[in-house]
Amino acid sequence: MTRPVTRVVVADDQPVICAGFAALLDAQPDLEVVGTAADGRELVELARRTTPDLALVDVRMPHLDGIEATRVVTAELATRVLVLTTFDLDAYVYEAIRAGASGFLLKDVTAERLVEGVRLVAEGSMLLGPAVTRRLVDDFAARGAAQPDADLAPLSPREREVLRGLARGRSNAEIAADLVVAPETVKSHVAEVLRKLSLRDRIQAVVWAYEHGLVRPGG
């Protein structure tokens, strides 16, 4: 079956890296790079002009960094954002998720993993590598006590169980096996969780679950 074409923009202030990522993605039959940007301000203008399906964004850029650019793009457009981060340097994972990013990859990612990640995020999946997940959980742990769980009231007991599964990184199939229900049922519960909590996607649901004490780092 032929994949639908995903329109992509690439933003990185290092021209060689930006051109390399753009060339790699544009060589795929189901991906079309419709523009590149050298900083966050250029990215916002480019996204407004081209309305891409996905933006591949470096966290560290001049004029407007990747986090602020992500916040503007996801607030104004239906564009999904896949952030590139350097684990040894970047401490912005939490803020980027709050800004609306749907996934993260390390900048030394292999070509195959980059293409796979772009496709996954474009299709609506969340993408957190192990190193990025560790940083995210460490960040939550450092923030101390979670908010009161009064905001859980809109969720049914089963929806809370599904949200716990999401926050622990489990797939729909794994959650379905845990709860002894069909994967389609879990998918419906996930949709209801996102709707009731006014969340954009699964990755924001993970953040919400940690913030509200439904799950805890190490728990």
mmCIF file of N, CA and C in Angstrom, residues 117-204:
data_model
loop_
_atom_site.group_PDB
_atom_site.id
_atom_site.type_symbol
_atom_site.label_atom_id
_atom_site.label_comp_id
_atom_site.label_asym_id
_atom_site.label_seq_id
_atom_site.Cartn_x
_atom_site.Cartn_y
_atom_site.Cartn_z
ATOM 1 N N GLY A 117 11.279 7.865 12.469
ATOM 2 C CA GLY A 117 10.715 8.779 13.450
ATOM 3 C C GLY A 117 9.805 9.815 12.823
ATOM 4 N N VAL A 118 10.215 10.351 11.700
ATOM 5 C CA VAL A 118 9.384 11.325 10.994
ATOM 6 C C VAL A 118 8.055 10.691 10.599
ATOM 7 N N ARG A 119 8.112 9.479 10.085
ATOM 8 C CA ARG A 119 6.874 8.798 9.685
ATOM 9 C C ARG A 119 5.969 8.530 10.875
ATOM 10 N N LEU A 120 6.548 8.067 11.981
ATOM 11 C CA LEU A 120 5.746 7.751 13.168
ATOM 12 C C LEU A 120 5.040 8.983 13.713
ATOM 13 N N VAL A 121 5.775 10.069 13.853
ATOM 14 C CA VAL A 121 5.187 11.287 14.400
ATOM 15 C C VAL A 121 4.145 11.859 13.445
ATOM 16 N N ALA A 122 4.423 11.802 12.148
ATOM 17 C CA ALA A 122 3.462 12.295 11.162
ATOM 18 C C ALA A 122 2.158 11.508 11.221
ATOM 19 N N GLU A 123 2.252 10.230 11.586
ATOM 20 C CA GLU A 123 1.060 9.377 11.666
ATOM 21 C C GLU A 123 0.310 9.526 12.985
ATOM 22 N N GLY A 124 0.868 10.317 13.911
ATOM 23 C CA GLY A 124 0.161 10.572 15.160
ATOM 24 C C GLY A 124 0.753 9.898 16.384
ATOM 25 N N SER A 125 1.848 9.164 16.220
ATOM 26 C CA SER A 125 2.477 8.507 17.367
ATOM 27 C C SER A 125 3.366 9.491 18.119
ATOM 28 N N MET A 126 3.663 9.155 19.389
ATOM 29 C CA MET A 126 4.650 9.933 20.123
ATOM 30 C C MET A 126 5.980 9.195 20.039
ATOM 31 N N LEU A 127 7.072 9.926 20.165
ATOM 32 C CA LEU A 127 8.380 9.330 19.993
ATOM 33 C C LEU A 127 9.325 9.887 21.040
ATOM 34 N N LEU A 128 9.694 9.052 22.001
ATOM 35 C CA LEU A 128 10.665 9.415 23.018
ATOM 36 C C LEU A 128 11.733 8.343 23.074
ATOM 37 N N GLY A 129 12.967 8.702 22.766
ATOM 38 C CA GLY A 129 14.055 7.755 22.900
ATOM 39 C C GLY A 129 14.374 7.494 24.355
ATOM 40 N N PRO A 130 15.070 6.392 24.671
ATOM 41 C CA PRO A 130 15.371 6.056 26.069
ATOM 42 C C PRO A 130 16.105 7.154 26.824
ATOM 43 N N ALA A 131 17.092 7.782 26.185
ATOM 44 C CA ALA A 131 17.849 8.829 26.861
ATOM 45 C C ALA A 131 16.967 10.031 27.161
ATOM 46 N N VAL A 132 16.125 10.390 26.225
ATOM 47 C CA VAL A 132 15.231 11.520 26.417
ATOM 48 C C VAL A 132 14.204 11.202 27.492
ATOM 49 N N THR A 133 13.705 9.977 27.513
ATOM 50 C CA THR A 133 12.751 9.567 28.540
ATOM 51 C C THR A 133 13.369 9.687 29.929
ATOM 52 N N ARG A 134 14.635 9.273 30.068
ATOM 53 C CA ARG A 134 15.314 9.393 31.366
ATOM 54 C C ARG A 134 15.389 10.854 31.793
ATOM 55 N N ARG A 135 15.715 11.727 30.862
ATOM 56 C CA ARG A 135 15.815 13.154 31.204
ATOM 57 C C ARG A 135 14.446 13.688 31.631
ATOM 58 N N LEU A 136 13.405 13.276 30.928
ATOM 59 C CA LEU A 136 12.061 13.737 31.246
ATOM 60 C C LEU A 136 11.660 13.288 32.648
ATOM 61 N N VAL A 137 11.874 12.018 32.968
ATOM 62 C CA VAL A 137 11.510 11.495 34.283
ATOM 63 C C VAL A 137 12.345 12.166 35.374
ATOM 64 N N ASP A 138 13.637 12.377 35.132
ATOM 65 C CA ASP A 138 14.479 13.067 36.100
ATOM 66 C C ASP A 138 13.968 14.480 36.358
ATOM 67 N N ASP A 139 13.493 15.130 35.292
ATOM 68 C CA ASP A 139 12.974 16.485 35.424
ATOM 69 C C ASP A 139 11.737 16.504 36.320
ATOM 70 N N PHE A 140 10.834 15.549 36.106
ATOM 71 C CA PHE A 140 9.647 15.463 36.955
ATOM 72 C C PHE A 140 10.040 15.222 38.410
ATOM 73 N N ALA A 141 11.004 14.341 38.623
ATOM 74 C CA ALA A 141 11.426 14.023 39.981
ATOM 75 C C ALA A 141 11.991 15.269 40.674
ATOM 76 N N ALA A 142 12.732 16.082 39.927
ATOM 77 C CA ALA A 142 13.344 17.276 40.500
ATOM 78 C C ALA A 142 12.312 18.347 40.833
ATOM 79 N N ARG A 143 11.145 18.273 40.198
ATOM 80 C CA ARG A 143 10.121 19.294 40.423
ATOM 81 C C ARG A 143 9.346 19.074 41.715
ATOM 82 N N GLY A 144 9.519 17.920 42.352
ATOM 83 C CA GLY A 144 8.888 17.691 43.644
ATOM 84 C C GLY A 144 7.454 17.244 43.531
ATOM 85 N N ALA A 145 6.627 17.676 44.474
ATOM 86 C CA ALA A 145 5.256 17.185 44.594
ATOM 87 C C ALA A 145 4.426 17.496 43.365
ATOM 88 N N ALA A 146 3.568 16.539 43.016
ATOM 89 C CA ALA A 146 2.657 16.733 41.891
ATOM 90 C C ALA A 146 1.475 17.596 42.323
ATOM 91 N N GLN A 147 0.737 18.095 41.343
ATOM 92 C CA GLN A 147 -0.462 18.857 41.612
ATOM 93 C C GLN A 147 -1.540 17.933 42.186
ATOM 94 N N PRO A 148 -2.521 18.491 42.895
ATOM 95 C CA PRO A 148 -3.636 17.668 43.377
ATOM 96 C C PRO A 148 -4.327 16.980 42.218
ATOM 97 N N ASP A 149 -4.928 15.813 42.495
ATOM 98 C CA ASP A 149 -5.504 15.022 41.414
ATOM 99 C C ASP A 149 -6.988 15.307 41.194
ATOM 100 N N ALA A 150 -7.471 16.477 41.631
ATOM 101 C CA ALA A 150 -8.880 16.807 41.439
ATOM 102 C C ALA A 150 -9.249 16.821 39.965
ATOM 103 N N ASP A 151 -8.294 17.159 39.116
ATOM 104 C CA ASP A 151 -8.569 17.243 37.682
ATOM 105 C C ASP A 151 -8.802 15.868 37.057
ATOM 106 N N LEU A 152 -8.629 14.806 37.821
ATOM 107 C CA LEU A 152 -8.911 13.461 37.313
ATOM 108 C C LEU A 152 -10.406 13.180 37.262
ATOM 109 N N ALA A 153 -11.204 14.042 37.880
ATOM 110 C CA ALA A 153 -12.637 13.783 37.999
ATOM 111 C C ALA A 153 -13.336 13.470 36.681
ATOM 112 N N PRO A 154 -12.994 14.130 35.570
ATOM 113 C CA PRO A 154 -13.716 13.829 34.330
ATOM 114 C C PRO A 154 -13.476 12.417 33.795
ATOM 115 N N LEU A 155 -12.430 11.756 34.264
ATOM 116 C CA LEU A 155 -12.068 10.451 33.727
ATOM 117 C C LEU A 155 -12.751 9.323 34.489
ATOM 118 N N SER A 156 -13.202 8.320 33.739
ATOM 119 C CA SER A 156 -13.742 7.117 34.371
ATOM 120 C C SER A 156 -12.592 6.303 34.956
ATOM 121 N N PRO A 157 -12.879 5.369 35.869
ATOM 122 C CA PRO A 157 -11.812 4.516 36.409
ATOM 123 C C PRO A 157 -11.022 3.799 35.316
ATOM 124 N N ARG A 158 -11.685 3.309 34.274
ATOM 125 C CA ARG A 158 -10.980 2.610 33.203
ATOM 126 C C ARG A 158 -10.105 3.575 32.406
ATOM 127 N N GLU A 159 -10.589 4.780 32.202
ATOM 128 C CA GLU A 159 -9.779 5.770 31.481
ATOM 129 C C GLU A 159 -8.536 6.142 32.278
ATOM 130 N N ARG A 160 -8.647 6.158 33.602
ATOM 131 C CA ARG A 160 -7.469 6.424 34.431
ATOM 132 C C ARG A 160 -6.452 5.299 34.298
ATOM 133 N N GLU A 161 -6.944 4.062 34.241
ATOM 134 C CA GLU A 161 -6.038 2.923 34.057
ATOM 135 C C GLU A 161 -5.311 3.017 32.723
ATOM 136 N N VAL A 162 -6.040 3.393 31.690
ATOM 137 C CA VAL A 162 -5.430 3.536 30.367
ATOM 138 C C VAL A 162 -4.381 4.651 30.387
ATOM 139 N N LEU A 163 -4.693 5.761 31.034
ATOM 140 C CA LEU A 163 -3.743 6.869 31.117
ATOM 141 C C LEU A 163 -2.494 6.464 31.880
ATOM 142 N N ARG A 164 -2.656 5.672 32.951
ATOM 143 C CA ARG A 164 -1.478 5.163 33.666
ATOM 144 C C ARG A 164 -0.598 4.325 32.727
ATOM 145 N N GLY A 165 -1.248 3.496 31.917
ATOM 146 C CA GLY A 165 -0.492 2.692 30.966
ATOM 147 C C GLY A 165 0.273 3.547 29.975
ATOM 148 N N LEU A 166 -0.373 4.583 29.460
ATOM 149 C CA LEU A 166 0.305 5.500 28.541
ATOM 150 C C LEU A 166 1.531 6.116 29.199
ATOM 151 N N ALA A 167 1.352 6.577 30.435
ATOM 152 C CA ALA A 167 2.433 7.263 31.140
ATOM 153 C C ALA A 167 3.601 6.338 31.428
ATOM 154 N N ARG A 168 3.343 5.042 31.479
ATOM 155 C CA ARG A 168 4.425 4.081 31.695
ATOM 156 C C ARG A 168 5.043 3.618 30.387
ATOM 157 N N GLY A 169 4.639 4.255 29.290
ATOM 158 C CA GLY A 169 5.243 3.980 27.994
ATOM 159 C C GLY A 169 4.717 2.752 27.289
ATOM 160 N N ARG A 170 3.554 2.256 27.701
ATOM 161 C CA ARG A 170 3.034 1.032 27.107
ATOM 162 C C ARG A 170 2.206 1.339 25.870
ATOM 163 N N SER A 171 2.258 0.436 24.890
ATOM 164 C CA SER A 171 1.510 0.594 23.653
ATOM 165 C C SER A 171 0.050 0.232 23.887
ATOM 166 N N ASN A 172 -0.808 0.543 22.903
ATOM 167 C CA ASN A 172 -2.226 0.169 23.018
ATOM 168 C C ASN A 172 -2.383 -1.332 23.204
ATOM 169 N N ALA A 173 -1.598 -2.113 22.455
ATOM 170 C CA ALA A 173 -1.697 -3.567 22.552
ATOM 171 C C ALA A 173 -1.297 -4.058 23.940
ATOM 172 N N GLU A 174 -0.250 -3.458 24.515
ATOM 173 C CA GLU A 174 0.200 -3.863 25.856
ATOM 174 C C GLU A 174 -0.827 -3.475 26.911
ATOM 175 N N ILE A 175 -1.399 -2.289 26.780
ATOM 176 C CA ILE A 175 -2.437 -1.869 27.730
ATOM 177 C C ILE A 175 -3.650 -2.787 27.613
ATOM 178 N N ALA A 176 -4.014 -3.133 26.381
ATOM 179 C CA ALA A 176 -5.157 -4.029 26.161
ATOM 180 C C ALA A 176 -4.922 -5.376 26.837
ATOM 181 N N ALA A 177 -3.686 -5.894 26.732
ATOM 182 C CA ALA A 177 -3.369 -7.169 27.368
ATOM 183 C C ALA A 177 -3.446 -7.056 28.890
ATOM 184 N N ASP A 178 -2.962 -5.942 29.432
ATOM 185 C CA ASP A 178 -3.014 -5.736 30.882
ATOM 186 C C ASP A 178 -4.452 -5.693 31.389
ATOM 187 N N LEU A 179 -5.330 -5.042 30.625
ATOM 188 C CA LEU A 179 -6.707 -4.832 31.071
ATOM 189 C C LEU A 179 -7.675 -5.887 30.549
ATOM 190 N N VAL A 180 -7.147 -6.796 29.722
ATOM 191 C CA VAL A 180 -7.960 -7.880 29.127
ATOM 192 C C VAL A 180 -9.135 -7.280 28.338
ATOM 193 N N VAL A 181 -8.791 -6.378 27.440
ATOM 194 C CA VAL A 181 -9.787 -5.799 26.530
ATOM 195 C C VAL A 181 -9.173 -5.771 25.134
ATOM 196 N N ALA A 182 -9.965 -5.408 24.143
ATOM 197 C CA ALA A 182 -9.476 -5.335 22.772
ATOM 198 C C ALA A 182 -8.667 -4.055 22.567
ATOM 199 N N PRO A 183 -7.639 -4.102 21.698
ATOM 200 C CA PRO A 183 -6.865 -2.888 21.398
ATOM 201 C C PRO A 183 -7.736 -1.741 20.905
ATOM 202 N N GLU A 184 -8.799 -2.067 20.168
ATOM 203 C CA GLU A 184 -9.701 -1.018 19.680
ATOM 204 C C GLU A 184 -10.385 -0.298 20.844
ATOM 205 N N THR A 185 -10.669 -1.045 21.909
ATOM 206 C CA THR A 185 -11.274 -0.443 23.092
ATOM 207 C C THR A 185 -10.303 0.535 23.743
ATOM 208 N N VAL A 186 -9.042 0.136 23.831
ATOM 209 C CA VAL A 186 -8.024 1.024 24.398
ATOM 210 C C VAL A 186 -7.892 2.282 23.548
ATOM 211 N N LYS A 187 -7.898 2.103 22.236
ATOM 212 C CA LYS A 187 -7.797 3.253 21.334
ATOM 213 C C LYS A 187 -8.934 4.243 21.590
ATOM 214 N N SER A 188 -10.139 3.719 21.804
ATOM 215 C CA SER A 188 -11.289 4.582 22.095
ATOM 216 C C SER A 188 -11.113 5.298 23.429
ATOM 217 N N HIS A 189 -10.597 4.574 24.430
ATOM 218 C CA HIS A 189 -10.357 5.198 25.731
ATOM 219 C C HIS A 189 -9.312 6.313 25.621
ATOM 220 N N VAL A 190 -8.255 6.065 24.862
ATOM 221 C CA VAL A 190 -7.221 7.084 24.677
ATOM 222 C C VAL A 190 -7.820 8.338 24.059
ATOM 223 N N ALA A 191 -8.650 8.160 23.046
ATOM 224 C CA ALA A 191 -9.298 9.307 22.402
ATOM 225 C C ALA A 191 -10.151 10.089 23.394
ATOM 226 N N GLU A 192 -10.855 9.381 24.266
ATOM 227 C CA GLU A 192 -11.687 10.037 25.265
ATOM 228 C C GLU A 192 -10.835 10.785 26.299
ATOM 229 N N VAL A 193 -9.719 10.178 26.702
ATOM 230 C CA VAL A 193 -8.811 10.847 27.645
ATOM 231 C C VAL A 193 -8.318 12.167 27.051
ATOM 232 N N LEU A 194 -7.874 12.127 25.801
ATOM 233 C CA LEU A 194 -7.373 13.336 25.153
ATOM 234 C C LEU A 194 -8.470 14.390 25.035
ATOM 235 N N ARG A 195 -9.665 13.949 24.688
ATOM 236 C CA ARG A 195 -10.783 14.887 24.526
ATOM 237 C C ARG A 195 -11.162 15.521 25.863
ATOM 238 N N LYS A 196 -11.317 14.695 26.897
ATOM 239 C CA LYS A 196 -11.768 15.205 28.191
ATOM 240 C C LYS A 196 -10.744 16.133 28.838
ATOM 241 N N LEU A 197 -9.475 15.860 28.621
ATOM 242 C CA LEU A 197 -8.429 16.669 29.247
ATOM 243 C C LEU A 197 -7.902 17.764 28.327
ATOM 244 N N SER A 198 -8.482 17.854 27.123
ATOM 245 C CA SER A 198 -8.087 18.874 26.137
ATOM 246 C C SER A 198 -6.590 18.805 25.833
ATOM 247 N N LEU A 199 -6.128 17.589 25.570
ATOM 248 C CA LEU A 199 -4.726 17.347 25.267
ATOM 249 C C LEU A 199 -4.547 17.106 23.776
ATOM 250 N N ARG A 200 -3.393 17.486 23.265
ATOM 251 C CA ARG A 200 -3.134 17.395 21.827
ATOM 252 C C ARG A 200 -2.864 15.966 21.382
ATOM 253 N N ASP A 201 -2.069 15.219 22.177
ATOM 254 C CA ASP A 201 -1.677 13.882 21.756
ATOM 255 C C ASP A 201 -1.209 13.069 22.955
ATOM 256 N N ARG A 202 -0.727 11.856 22.679
ATOM 257 C CA ARG A 202 -0.342 10.928 23.742
ATOM 258 C C ARG A 202 0.813 11.461 24.580
ATOM 259 N N ILE A 203 1.721 12.150 23.974
ATOM 260 C CA ILE A 203 2.889 12.615 24.718
ATOM 261 C C ILE A 203 2.482 13.665 25.749
ATOM 262 N N GLN A 204 1.495 14.515 25.414
ATOM 263 C CA GLN A 204 0.999 15.461 26.402
ATOM 264 C C GLN A 204 0.221 14.743 27.505
#
